[in-house]
Coordinates of N, CA and C in Angstrom, one line a residue:
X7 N 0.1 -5.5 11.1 CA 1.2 -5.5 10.2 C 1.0 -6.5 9.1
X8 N 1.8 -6.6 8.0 CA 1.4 -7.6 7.1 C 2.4 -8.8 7.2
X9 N 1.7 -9.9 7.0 CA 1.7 -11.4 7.0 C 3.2 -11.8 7.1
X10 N 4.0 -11.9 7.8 CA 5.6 -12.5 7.3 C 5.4 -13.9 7.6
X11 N 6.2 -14.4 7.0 CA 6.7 -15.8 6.9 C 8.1 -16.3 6.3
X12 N 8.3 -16.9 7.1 CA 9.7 -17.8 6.7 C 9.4 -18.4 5.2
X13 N 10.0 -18.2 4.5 CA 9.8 -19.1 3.0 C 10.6 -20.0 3.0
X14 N 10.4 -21.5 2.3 CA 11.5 -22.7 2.2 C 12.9 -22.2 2.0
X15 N 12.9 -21.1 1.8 CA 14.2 -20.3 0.9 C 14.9 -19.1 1.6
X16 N 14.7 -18.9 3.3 CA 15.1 -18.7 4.3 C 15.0 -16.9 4.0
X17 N 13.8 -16.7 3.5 CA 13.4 -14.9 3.0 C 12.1 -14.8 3.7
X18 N 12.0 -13.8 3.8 CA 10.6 -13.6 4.9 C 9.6 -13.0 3.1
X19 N 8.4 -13.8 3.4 CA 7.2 -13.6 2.3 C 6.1 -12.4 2.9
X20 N 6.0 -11.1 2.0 CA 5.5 -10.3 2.7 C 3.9 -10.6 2.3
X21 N 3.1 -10.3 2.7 CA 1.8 -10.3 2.1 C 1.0 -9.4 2.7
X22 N 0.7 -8.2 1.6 CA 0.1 -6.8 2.5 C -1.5 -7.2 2.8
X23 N -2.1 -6.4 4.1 CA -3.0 -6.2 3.9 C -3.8 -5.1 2.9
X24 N -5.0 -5.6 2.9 CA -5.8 -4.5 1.8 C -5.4 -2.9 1.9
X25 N -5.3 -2.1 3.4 CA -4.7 -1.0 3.4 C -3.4 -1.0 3.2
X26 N -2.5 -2.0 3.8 CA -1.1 -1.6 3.3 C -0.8 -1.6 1.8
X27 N -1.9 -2.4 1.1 CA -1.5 -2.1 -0.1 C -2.3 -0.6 -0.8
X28 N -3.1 -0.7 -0.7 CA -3.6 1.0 -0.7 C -2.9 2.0 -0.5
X29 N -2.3 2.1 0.4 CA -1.0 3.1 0.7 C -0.3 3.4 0.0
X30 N 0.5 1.9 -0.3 CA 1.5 1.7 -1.2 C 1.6 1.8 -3.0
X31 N 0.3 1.5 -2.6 CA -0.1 1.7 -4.6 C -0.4 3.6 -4.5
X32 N -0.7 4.4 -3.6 CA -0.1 5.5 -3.8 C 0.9 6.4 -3.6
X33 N 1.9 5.4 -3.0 CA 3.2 5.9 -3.1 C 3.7 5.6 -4.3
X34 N 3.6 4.8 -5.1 CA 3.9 4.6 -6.7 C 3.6 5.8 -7.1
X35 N 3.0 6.1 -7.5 CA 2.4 7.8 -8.2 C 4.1 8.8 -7.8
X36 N 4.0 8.9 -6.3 CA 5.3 9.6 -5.9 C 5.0 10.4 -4.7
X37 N 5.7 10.6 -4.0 CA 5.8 10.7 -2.7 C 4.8 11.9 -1.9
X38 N 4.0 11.5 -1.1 CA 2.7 12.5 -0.6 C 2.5 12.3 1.1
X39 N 2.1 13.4 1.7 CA 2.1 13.5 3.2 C 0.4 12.9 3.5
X40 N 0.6 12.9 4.2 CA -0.4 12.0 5.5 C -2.0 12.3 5.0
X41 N -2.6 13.2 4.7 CA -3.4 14.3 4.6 C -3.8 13.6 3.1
X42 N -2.6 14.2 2.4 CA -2.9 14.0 0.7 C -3.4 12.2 0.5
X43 N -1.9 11.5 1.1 CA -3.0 10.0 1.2 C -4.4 9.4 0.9
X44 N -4.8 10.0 2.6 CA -5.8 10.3 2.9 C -7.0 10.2 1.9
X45 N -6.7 11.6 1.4 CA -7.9 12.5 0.3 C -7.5 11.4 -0.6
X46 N -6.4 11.3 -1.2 CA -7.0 10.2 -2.9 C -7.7 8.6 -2.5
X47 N -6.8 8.3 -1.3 CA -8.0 7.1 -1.3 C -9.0 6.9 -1.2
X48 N -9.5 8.1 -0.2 CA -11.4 8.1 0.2 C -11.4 8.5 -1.3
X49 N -10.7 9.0 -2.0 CA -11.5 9.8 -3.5 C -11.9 8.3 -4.2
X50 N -10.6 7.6 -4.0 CA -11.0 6.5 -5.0 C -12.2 5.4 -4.4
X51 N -12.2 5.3 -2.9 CA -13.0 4.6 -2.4 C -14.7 5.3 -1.9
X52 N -14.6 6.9 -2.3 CA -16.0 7.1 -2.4 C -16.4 6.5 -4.3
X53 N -15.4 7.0 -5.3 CA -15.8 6.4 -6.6 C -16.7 4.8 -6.2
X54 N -16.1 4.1 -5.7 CA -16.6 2.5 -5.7 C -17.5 2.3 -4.3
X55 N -17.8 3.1 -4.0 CA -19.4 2.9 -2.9 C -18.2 2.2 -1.6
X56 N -17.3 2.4 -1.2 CA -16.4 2.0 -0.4 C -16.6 3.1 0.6
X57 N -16.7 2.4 2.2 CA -16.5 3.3 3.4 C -15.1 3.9 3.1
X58 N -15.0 5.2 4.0 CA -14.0 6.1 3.9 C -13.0 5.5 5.3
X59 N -11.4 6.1 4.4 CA -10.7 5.3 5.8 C -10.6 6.6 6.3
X60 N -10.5 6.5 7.6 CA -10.3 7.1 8.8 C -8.8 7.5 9.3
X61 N -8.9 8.8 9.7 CA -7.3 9.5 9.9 C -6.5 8.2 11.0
X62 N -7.4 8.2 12.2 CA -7.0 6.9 12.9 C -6.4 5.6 12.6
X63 N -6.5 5.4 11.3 CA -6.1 3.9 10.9 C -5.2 4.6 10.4
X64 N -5.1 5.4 8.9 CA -3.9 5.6 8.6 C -2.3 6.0 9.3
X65 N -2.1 6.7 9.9 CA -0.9 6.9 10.8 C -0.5 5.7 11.5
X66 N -1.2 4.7 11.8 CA -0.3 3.8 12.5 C -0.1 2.6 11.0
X67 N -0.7 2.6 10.4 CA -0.2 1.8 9.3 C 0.3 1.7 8.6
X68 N 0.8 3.0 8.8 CA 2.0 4.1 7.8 C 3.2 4.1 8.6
X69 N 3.0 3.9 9.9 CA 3.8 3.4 11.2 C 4.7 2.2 10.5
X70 N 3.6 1.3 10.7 CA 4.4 -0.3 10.6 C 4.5 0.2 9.4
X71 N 4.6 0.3 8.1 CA 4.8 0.0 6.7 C 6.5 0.4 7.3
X72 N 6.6 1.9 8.0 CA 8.1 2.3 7.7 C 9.0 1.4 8.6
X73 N 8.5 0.9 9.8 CA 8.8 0.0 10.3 C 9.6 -1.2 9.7
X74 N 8.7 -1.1 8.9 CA 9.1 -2.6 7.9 C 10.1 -2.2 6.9
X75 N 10.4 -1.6 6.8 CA 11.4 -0.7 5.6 C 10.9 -0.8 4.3
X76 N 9.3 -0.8 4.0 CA 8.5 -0.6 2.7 C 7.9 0.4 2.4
X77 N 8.4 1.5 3.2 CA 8.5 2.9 3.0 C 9.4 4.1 4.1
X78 N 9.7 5.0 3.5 CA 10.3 5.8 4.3 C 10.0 7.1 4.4
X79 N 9.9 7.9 5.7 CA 9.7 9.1 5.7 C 10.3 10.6 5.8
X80 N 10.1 11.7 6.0 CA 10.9 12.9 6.0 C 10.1 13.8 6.3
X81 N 10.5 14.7 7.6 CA 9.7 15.5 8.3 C 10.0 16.9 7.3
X82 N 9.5 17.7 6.7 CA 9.4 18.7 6.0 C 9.3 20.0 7.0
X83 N 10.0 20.9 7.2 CA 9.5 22.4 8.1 C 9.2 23.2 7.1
X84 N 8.4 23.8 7.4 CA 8.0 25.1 6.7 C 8.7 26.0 6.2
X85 N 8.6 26.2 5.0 CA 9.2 27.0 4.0 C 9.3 28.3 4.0
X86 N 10.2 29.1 5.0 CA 10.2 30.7 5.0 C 9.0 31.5 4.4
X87 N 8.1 32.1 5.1 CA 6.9 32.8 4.9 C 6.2 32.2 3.4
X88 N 6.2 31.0 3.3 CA 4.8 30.5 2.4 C 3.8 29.8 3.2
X89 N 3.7 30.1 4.7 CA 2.6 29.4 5.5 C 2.3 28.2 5.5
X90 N 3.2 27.2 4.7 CA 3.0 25.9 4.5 C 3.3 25.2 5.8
X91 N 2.8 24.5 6.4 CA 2.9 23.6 7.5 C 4.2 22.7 7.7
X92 N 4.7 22.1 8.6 CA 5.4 21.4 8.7 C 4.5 19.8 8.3
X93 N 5.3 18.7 7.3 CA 4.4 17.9 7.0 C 5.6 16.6 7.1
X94 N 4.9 15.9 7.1 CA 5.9 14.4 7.0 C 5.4 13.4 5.8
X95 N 6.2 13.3 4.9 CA 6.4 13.2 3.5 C 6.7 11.7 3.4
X96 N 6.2 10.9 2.7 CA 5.7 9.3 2.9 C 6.8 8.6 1.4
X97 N 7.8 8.4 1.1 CA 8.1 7.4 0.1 C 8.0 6.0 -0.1
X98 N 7.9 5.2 -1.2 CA 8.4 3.9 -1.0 C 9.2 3.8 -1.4
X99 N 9.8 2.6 -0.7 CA 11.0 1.9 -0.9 C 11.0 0.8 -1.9
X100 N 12.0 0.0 -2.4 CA 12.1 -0.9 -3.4 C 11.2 -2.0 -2.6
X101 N 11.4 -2.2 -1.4 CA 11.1 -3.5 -0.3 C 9.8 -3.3 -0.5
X102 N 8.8 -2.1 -0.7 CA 7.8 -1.9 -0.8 C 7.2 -2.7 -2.2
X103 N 7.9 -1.7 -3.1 CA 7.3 -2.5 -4.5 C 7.6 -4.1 -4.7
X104 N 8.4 -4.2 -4.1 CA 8.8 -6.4 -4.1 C 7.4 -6.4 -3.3
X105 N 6.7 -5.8 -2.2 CA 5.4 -6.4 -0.9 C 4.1 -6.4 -2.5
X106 N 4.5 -5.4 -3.2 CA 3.4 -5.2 -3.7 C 3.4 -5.9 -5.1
X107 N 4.1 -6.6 -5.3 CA 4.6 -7.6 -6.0 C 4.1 -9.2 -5.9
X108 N 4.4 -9.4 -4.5 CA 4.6 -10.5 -3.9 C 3.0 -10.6 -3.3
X109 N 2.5 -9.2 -3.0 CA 0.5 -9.5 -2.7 C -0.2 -9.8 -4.2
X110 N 0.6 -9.0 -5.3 CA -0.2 -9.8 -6.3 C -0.4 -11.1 -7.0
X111 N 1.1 -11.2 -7.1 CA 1.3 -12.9 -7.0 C 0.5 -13.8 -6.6
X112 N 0.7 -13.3 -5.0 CA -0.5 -14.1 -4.4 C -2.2 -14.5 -4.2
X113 N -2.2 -12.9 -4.6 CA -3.8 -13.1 -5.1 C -4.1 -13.7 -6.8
X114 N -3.3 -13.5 -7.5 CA -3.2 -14.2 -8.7 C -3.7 -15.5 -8.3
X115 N -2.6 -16.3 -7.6 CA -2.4 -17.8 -7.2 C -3.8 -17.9 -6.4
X116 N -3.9 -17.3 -5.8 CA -5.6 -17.3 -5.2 C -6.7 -17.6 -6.0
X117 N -6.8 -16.2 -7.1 CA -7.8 -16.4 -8.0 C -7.8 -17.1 -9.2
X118 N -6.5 -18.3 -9.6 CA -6.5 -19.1 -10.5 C -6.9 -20.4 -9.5
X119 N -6.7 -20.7 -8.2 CA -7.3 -21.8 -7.6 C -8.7 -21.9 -7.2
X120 N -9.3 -20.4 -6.6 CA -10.6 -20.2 -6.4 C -11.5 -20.6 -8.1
X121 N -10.7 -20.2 -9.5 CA -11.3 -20.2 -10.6 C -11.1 -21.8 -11.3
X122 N -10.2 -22.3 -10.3 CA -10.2 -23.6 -11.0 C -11.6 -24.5 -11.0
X123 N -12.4 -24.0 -10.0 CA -14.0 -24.6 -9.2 C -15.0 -23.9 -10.0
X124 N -14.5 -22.5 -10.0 CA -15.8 -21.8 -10.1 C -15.5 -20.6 -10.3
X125 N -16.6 -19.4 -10.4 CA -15.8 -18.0 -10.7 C -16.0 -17.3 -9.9
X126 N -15.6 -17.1 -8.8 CA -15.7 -16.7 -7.5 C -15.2 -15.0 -7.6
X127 N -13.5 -15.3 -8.0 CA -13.0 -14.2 -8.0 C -12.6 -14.2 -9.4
X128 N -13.4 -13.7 -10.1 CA -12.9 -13.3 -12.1 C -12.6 -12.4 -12.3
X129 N -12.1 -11.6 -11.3 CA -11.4 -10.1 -12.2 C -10.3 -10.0 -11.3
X130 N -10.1 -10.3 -10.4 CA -9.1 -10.0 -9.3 C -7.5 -9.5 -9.8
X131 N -7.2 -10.5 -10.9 CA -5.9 -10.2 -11.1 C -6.1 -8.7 -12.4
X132 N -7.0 -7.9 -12.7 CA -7.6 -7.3 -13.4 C -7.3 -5.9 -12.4
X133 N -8.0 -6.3 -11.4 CA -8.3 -4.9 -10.1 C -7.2 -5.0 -10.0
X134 N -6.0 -5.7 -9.7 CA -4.5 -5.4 -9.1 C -3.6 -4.7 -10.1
X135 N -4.4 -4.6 -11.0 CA -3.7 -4.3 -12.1 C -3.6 -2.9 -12.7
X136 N -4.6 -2.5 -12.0 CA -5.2 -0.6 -12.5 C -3.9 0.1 -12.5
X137 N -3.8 1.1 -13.5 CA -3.2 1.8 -14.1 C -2.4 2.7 -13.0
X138 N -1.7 2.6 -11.3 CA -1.3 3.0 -10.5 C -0.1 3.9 -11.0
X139 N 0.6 3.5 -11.9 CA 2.0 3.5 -12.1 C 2.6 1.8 -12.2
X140 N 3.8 2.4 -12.6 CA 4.5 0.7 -12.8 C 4.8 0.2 -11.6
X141 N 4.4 -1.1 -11.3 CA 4.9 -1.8 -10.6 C 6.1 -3.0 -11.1
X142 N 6.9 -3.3 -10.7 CA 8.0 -3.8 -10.9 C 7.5 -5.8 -10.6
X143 N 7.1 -6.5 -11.1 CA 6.8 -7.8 -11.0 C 8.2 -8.9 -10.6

């Protein structure tokens, strides 16, 4: 699950992992079942020489995200004779876009302290930034 913490300011500080933010930056686009997920991330992670994620990881981390109330879902039945499957339909929530907000922040603050030394991480706040849809800062 991703990182909570008590903040001086008595709010819990979300900080996603790399997949929870993956998920989430394609729930921005707009709302897609289990399957479609899936397909655009390996899409985007065969583009960049990135291992493919696995059906196995996704459902349970799609678990805890709703869990968390930084997404929500909706079981879909099949649409009178168009053969379409019963699917469960993945949104985010606002709580979601504040996590994904609140992970770039943080890697920001990461990569302006890692860059205070040296250039360790010089594009980071660059990659968080890709053209997903709006994120709400």
């Amino acid at each position: 699950m991703s990182k909570e913490k008590e903040h001086k300011n008595n709010h819990k500080v979300v900080v996603l992992t790399p997949l929870q933010l993956e998920l989430l930056i394609v729930l921005i686009v707009g709302e897609a079942y289990g399957l479609e997920i899936l397909d655009r991330i390996n899409k985007a992670r065969d583009e960049v020489g990135m291992r493919k994620l696995r059906i196995g990881s996704l459902y349970p981390t799609l678990k805890r995200l709703e869990e968390a109330n930084l997404i929500k879902s909706e079981l879909r039945e099949e649409v009178a004779g168009n053969g379409t499957p019963r699917r469960k339909y993945y949104e985010i929530l606002a709580e979601g876009q504040t996590a994904i907000s609140r992970t770039k922040a943080y890697y920001r603050l990461l990569s302006e302290k890692s860059n205070s030394d040296d250039e360790l991480i010089p594009s980071l706040p660059n990659v968080l930034s890709l053209g997903y849809g709006k994120i709400n800062d």
